[in-house]
mmCIF file of C-alpha atoms in Angstrom:
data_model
loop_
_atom_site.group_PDB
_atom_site.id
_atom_site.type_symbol
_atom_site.label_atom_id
_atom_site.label_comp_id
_atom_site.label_asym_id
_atom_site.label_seq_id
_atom_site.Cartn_x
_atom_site.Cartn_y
_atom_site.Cartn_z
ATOM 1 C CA UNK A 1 -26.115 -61.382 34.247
ATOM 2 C CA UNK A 2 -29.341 -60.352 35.448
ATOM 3 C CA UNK A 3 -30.427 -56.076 34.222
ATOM 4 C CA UNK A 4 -30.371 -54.150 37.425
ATOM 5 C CA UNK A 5 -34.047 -52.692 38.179
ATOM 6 C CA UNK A 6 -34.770 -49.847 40.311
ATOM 7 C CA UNK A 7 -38.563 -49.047 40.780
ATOM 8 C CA UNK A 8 -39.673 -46.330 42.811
ATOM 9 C CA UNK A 9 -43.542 -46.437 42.967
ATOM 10 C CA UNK A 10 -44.817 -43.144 44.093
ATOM 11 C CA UNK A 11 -48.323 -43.958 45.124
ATOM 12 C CA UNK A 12 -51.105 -43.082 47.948
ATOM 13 C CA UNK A 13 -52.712 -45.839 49.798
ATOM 14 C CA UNK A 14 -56.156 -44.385 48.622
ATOM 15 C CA UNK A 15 -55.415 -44.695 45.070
ATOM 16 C CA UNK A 16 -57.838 -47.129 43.272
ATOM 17 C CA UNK A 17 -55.364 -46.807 40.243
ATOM 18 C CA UNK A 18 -52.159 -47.323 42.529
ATOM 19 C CA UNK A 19 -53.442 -50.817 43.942
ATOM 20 C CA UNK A 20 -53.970 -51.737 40.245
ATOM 21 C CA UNK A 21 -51.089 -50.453 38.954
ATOM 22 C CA UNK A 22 -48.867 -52.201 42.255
ATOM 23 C CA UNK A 23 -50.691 -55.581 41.007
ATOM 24 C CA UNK A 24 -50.178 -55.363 37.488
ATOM 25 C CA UNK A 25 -46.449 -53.891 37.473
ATOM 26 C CA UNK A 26 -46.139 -56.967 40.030
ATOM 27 C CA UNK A 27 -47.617 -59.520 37.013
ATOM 28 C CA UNK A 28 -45.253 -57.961 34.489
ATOM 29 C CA UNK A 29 -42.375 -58.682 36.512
ATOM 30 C CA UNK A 30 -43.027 -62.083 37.173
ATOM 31 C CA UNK A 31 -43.195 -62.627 33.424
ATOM 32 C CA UNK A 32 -39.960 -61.242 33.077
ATOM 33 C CA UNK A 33 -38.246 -63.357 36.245
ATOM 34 C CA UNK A 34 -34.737 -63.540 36.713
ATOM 35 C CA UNK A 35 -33.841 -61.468 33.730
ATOM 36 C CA UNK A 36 -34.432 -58.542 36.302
ATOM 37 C CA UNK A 37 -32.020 -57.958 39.197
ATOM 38 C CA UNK A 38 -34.961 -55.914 41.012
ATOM 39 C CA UNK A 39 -35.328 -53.290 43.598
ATOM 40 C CA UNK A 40 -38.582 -51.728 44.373
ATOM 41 C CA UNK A 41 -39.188 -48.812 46.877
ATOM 42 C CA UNK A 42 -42.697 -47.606 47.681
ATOM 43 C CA UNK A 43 -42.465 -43.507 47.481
ATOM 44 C CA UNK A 44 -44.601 -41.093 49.472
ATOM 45 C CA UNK A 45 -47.590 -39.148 47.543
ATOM 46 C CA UNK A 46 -50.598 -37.834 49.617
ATOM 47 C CA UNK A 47 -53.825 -37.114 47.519
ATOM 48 C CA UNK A 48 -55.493 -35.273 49.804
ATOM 49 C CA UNK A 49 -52.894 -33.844 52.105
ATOM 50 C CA UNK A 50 -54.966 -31.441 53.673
ATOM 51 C CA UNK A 51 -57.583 -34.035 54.702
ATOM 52 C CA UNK A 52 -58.972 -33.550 58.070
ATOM 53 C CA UNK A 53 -59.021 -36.496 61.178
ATOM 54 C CA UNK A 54 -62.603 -36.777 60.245
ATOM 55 C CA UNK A 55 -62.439 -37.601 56.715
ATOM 56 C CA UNK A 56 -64.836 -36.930 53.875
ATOM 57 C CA UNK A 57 -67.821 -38.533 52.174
ATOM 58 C CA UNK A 58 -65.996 -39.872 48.964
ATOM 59 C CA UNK A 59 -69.155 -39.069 46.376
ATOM 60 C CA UNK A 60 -69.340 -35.599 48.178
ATOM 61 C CA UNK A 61 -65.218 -35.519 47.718
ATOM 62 C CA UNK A 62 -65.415 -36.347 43.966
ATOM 63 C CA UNK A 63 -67.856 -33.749 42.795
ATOM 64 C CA UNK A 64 -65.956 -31.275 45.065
ATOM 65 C CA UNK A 65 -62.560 -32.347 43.392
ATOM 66 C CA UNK A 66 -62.839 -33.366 40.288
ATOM 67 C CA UNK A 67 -66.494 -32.329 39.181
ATOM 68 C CA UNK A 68 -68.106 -36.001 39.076
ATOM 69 C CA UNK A 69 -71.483 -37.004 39.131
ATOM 70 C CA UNK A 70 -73.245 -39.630 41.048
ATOM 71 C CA UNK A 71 -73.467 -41.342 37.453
ATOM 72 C CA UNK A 72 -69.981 -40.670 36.622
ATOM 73 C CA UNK A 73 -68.589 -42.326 39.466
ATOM 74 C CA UNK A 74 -70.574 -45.081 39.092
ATOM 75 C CA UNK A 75 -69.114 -45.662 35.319
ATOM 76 C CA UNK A 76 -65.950 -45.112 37.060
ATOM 77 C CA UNK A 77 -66.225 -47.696 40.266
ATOM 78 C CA UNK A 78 -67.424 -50.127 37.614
ATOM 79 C CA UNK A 79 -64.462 -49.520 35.666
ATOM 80 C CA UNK A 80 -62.288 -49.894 38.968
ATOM 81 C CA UNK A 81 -63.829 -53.004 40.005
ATOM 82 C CA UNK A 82 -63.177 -54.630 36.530
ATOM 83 C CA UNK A 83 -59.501 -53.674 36.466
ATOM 84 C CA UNK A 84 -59.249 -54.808 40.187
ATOM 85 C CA UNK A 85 -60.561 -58.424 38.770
ATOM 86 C CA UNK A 86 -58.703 -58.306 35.873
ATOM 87 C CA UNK A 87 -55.191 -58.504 38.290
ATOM 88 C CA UNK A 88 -56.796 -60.322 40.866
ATOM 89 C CA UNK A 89 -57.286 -57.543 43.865
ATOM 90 C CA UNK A 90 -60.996 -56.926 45.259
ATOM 91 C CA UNK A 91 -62.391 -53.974 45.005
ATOM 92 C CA UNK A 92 -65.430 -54.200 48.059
ATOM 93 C CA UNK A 93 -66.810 -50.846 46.621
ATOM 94 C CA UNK A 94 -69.968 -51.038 48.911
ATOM 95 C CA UNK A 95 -67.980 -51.144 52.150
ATOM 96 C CA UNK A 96 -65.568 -47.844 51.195
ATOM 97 C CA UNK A 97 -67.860 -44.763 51.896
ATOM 98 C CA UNK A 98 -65.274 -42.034 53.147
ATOM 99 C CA UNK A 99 -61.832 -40.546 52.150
ATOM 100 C CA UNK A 100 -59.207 -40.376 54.740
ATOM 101 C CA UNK A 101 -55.909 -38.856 55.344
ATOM 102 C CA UNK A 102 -52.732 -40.907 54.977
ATOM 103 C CA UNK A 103 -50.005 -39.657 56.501
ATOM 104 C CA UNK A 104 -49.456 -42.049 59.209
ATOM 105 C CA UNK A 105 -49.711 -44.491 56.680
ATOM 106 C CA UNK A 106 -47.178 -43.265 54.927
ATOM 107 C CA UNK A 107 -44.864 -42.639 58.126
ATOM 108 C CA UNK A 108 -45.530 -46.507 58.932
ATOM 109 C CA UNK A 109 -44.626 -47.586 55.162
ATOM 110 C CA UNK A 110 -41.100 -45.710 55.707
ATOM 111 C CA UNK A 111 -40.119 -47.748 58.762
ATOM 112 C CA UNK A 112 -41.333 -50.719 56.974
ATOM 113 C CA UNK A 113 -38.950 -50.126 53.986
ATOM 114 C CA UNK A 114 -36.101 -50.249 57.316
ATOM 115 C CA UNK A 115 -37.676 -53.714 58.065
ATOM 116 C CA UNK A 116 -37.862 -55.189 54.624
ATOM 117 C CA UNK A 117 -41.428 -55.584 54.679
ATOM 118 C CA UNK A 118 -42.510 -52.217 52.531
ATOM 119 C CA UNK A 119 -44.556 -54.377 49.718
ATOM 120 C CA UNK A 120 -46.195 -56.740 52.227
ATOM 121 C CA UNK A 121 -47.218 -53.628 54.174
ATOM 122 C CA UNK A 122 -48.080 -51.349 50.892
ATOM 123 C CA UNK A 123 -50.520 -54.545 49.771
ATOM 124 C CA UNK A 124 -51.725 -55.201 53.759
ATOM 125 C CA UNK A 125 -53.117 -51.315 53.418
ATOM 126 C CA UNK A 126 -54.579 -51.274 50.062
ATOM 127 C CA UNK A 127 -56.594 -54.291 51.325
ATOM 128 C CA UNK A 128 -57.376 -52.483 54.232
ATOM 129 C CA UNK A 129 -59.135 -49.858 52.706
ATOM 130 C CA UNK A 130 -60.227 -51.012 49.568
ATOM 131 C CA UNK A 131 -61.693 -54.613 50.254
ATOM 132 C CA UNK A 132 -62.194 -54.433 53.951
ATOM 133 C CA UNK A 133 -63.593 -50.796 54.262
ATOM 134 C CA UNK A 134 -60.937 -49.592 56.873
ATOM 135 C CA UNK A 135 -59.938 -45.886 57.851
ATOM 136 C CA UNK A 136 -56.276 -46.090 56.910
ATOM 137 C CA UNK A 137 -55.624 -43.182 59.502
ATOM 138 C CA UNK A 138 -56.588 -45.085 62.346
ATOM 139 C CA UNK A 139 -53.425 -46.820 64.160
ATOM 140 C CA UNK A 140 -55.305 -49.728 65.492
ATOM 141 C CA UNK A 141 -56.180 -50.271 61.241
ATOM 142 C CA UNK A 142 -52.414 -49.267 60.422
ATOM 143 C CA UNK A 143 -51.077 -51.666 63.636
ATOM 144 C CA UNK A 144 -53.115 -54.425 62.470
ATOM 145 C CA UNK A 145 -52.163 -54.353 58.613
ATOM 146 C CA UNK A 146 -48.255 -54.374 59.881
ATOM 147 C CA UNK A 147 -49.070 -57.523 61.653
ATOM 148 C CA UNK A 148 -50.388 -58.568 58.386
ATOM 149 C CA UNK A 149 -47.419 -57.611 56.627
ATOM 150 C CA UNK A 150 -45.345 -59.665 59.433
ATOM 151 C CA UNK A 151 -44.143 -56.772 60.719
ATOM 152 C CA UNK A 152 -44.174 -56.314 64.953
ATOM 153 C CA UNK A 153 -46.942 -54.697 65.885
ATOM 154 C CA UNK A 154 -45.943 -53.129 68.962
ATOM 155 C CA UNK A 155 -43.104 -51.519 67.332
ATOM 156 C CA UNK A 156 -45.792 -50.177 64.799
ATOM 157 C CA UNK A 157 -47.972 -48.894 67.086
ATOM 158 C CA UNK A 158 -44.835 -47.078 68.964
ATOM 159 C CA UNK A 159 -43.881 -45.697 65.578
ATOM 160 C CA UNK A 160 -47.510 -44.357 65.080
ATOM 161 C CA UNK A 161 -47.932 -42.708 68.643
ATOM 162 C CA UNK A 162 -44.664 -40.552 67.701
ATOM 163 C CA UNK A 163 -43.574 -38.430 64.887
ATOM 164 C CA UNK A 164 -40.865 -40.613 63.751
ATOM 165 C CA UNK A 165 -39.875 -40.144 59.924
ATOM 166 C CA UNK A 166 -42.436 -37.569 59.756
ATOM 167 C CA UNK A 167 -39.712 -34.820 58.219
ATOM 168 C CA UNK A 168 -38.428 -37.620 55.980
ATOM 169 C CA UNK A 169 -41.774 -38.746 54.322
ATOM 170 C CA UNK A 170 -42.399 -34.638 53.952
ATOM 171 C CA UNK A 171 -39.167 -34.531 52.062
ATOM 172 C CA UNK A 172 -39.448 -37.591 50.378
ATOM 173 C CA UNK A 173 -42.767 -35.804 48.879
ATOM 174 C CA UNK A 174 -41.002 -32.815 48.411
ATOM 175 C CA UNK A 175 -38.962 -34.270 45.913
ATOM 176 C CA UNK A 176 -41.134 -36.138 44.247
ATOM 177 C CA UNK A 177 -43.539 -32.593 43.549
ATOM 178 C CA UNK A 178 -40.217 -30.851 42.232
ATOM 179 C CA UNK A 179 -39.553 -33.853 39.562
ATOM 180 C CA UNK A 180 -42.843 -33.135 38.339
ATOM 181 C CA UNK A 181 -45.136 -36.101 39.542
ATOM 182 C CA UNK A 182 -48.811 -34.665 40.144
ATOM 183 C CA UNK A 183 -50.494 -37.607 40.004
ATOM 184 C CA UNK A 184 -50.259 -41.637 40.586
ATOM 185 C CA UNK A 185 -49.118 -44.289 40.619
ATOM 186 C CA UNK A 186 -45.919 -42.917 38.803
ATOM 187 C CA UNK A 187 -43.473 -45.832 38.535
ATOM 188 C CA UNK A 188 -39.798 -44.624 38.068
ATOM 189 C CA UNK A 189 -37.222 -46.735 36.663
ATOM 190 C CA UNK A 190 -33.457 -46.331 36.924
ATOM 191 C CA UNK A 191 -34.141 -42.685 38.318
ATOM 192 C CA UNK A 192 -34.895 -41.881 34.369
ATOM 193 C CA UNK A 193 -38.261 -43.531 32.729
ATOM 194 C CA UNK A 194 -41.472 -42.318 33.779
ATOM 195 C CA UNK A 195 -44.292 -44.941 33.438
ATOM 196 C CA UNK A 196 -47.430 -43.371 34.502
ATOM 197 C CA UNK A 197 -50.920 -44.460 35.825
ATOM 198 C CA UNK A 198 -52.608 -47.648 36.575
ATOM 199 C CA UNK A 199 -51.065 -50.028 33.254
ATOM 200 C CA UNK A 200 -52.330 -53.053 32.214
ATOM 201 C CA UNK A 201 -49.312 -55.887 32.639
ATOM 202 C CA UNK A 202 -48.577 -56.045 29.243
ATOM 203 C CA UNK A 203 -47.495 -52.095 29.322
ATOM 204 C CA UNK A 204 -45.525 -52.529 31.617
ATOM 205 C CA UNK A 205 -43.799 -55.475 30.517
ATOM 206 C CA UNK A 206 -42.953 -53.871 27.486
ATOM 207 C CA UNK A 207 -41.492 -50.667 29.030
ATOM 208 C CA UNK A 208 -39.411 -52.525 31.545
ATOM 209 C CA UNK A 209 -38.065 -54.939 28.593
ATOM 210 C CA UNK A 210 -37.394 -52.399 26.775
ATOM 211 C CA UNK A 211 -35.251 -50.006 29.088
ATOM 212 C CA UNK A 212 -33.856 -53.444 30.443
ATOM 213 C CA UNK A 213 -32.756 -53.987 26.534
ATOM 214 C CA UNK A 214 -31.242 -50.618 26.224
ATOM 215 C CA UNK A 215 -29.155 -50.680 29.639
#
């Protein structure tokens, strides 16, 4: 009988590290197959909460944040790009020049968890972003990465022109701050192993065999 999985993947869709870690947690559970009896949920986490409509000039962002220098990100992106390759997602660095808020985003990946379509939406936004260059707070970006996804897009774009699941995404992130998680991805298993930041495959192969091994 197959070891029950439950992954929740707290992640923003402007995470670098996220789409990496989403790819390679994907790679280590193909390896394992049908050993797993899997469910994965994508969980809320906003970066950069307070973001305006506008966004922000990512180099200017980085120094502001974290204290980076041109060179420093540079060593980084390069870094980013050769993870991105190493589990196959593009990283179009050159066409990604601003920070955005996600919210929406994040409002749009709820109602695709009620469709079944949450991964193929959570991948149809990193690509949206990250290799294409979109603003991932625009609806017509969001709208046409849930067609994408297969999802319907007029039923996305009546989901962004409201507020629906706005309070639940708020308290999904709620909870998430009060277990602790202050930075992502953060990959929960079975509501009780942490697995943090952007793994190669082979980490997280090991960690799911192993709490798979002591279930």
């Amino acid at each position: 009988m197959a070891t029950p999985l439950k992954i929740d993947f707290v992640s923003d869709v402007s995470c670098p590290w996220c789409a990496i870690g989403l790819n390679a947690l994907e790679q280590a559970l193909a390896r394992i197959g049908d050993d797993a009896a899997l469910s994965l949920q994508f969980q809320p986490f906003e970066l950069n909460p307070n973001m305006g409509p506008e966004g922000q000039d990512i180099t200017e962002h980085l120094q502001q944040k974290y204290g980076a220098t041109a060179e420093q990100q540079e060593q980084t992106r390069a870094m980013i790009r050769q993870r991105g390759q190493d589990v196959g997602f593009d990283f179009a660095m050159g066409k990604r020049s601003r920070i955005y808020n996600t919210f929406d985003a994040h409002r749009l990946l709820h109602w695709a968890g009620e469709q079944g379509r949450q991964r193929e939406l959570k991948h149809a936004l990193f690509e949206a972003y990250f290799t294409l260059g979109e603003d991932p707070s625009a609806h017509a970006v969001l709208q046409a990465a849930a067609v994408r996804a297969g999802l319907e897009g007029e039923q996305a774009a009546q989901v962004l022109a409201s507020d629906r699941y706005a309070d639940l995404v708020r308290q999904d992130e709620e909870h998430y701050r009060r277990l602790g998680i202050n930075s992502v991805p953060a990959v929960i298993v079975n509501d009780r192993h942490l697995i943090s930041g952007g793994q190669p495959a082979d980490v997280f192969e090991r960690a799911l065999r192993q709490i798979m091994a002591e279930a």
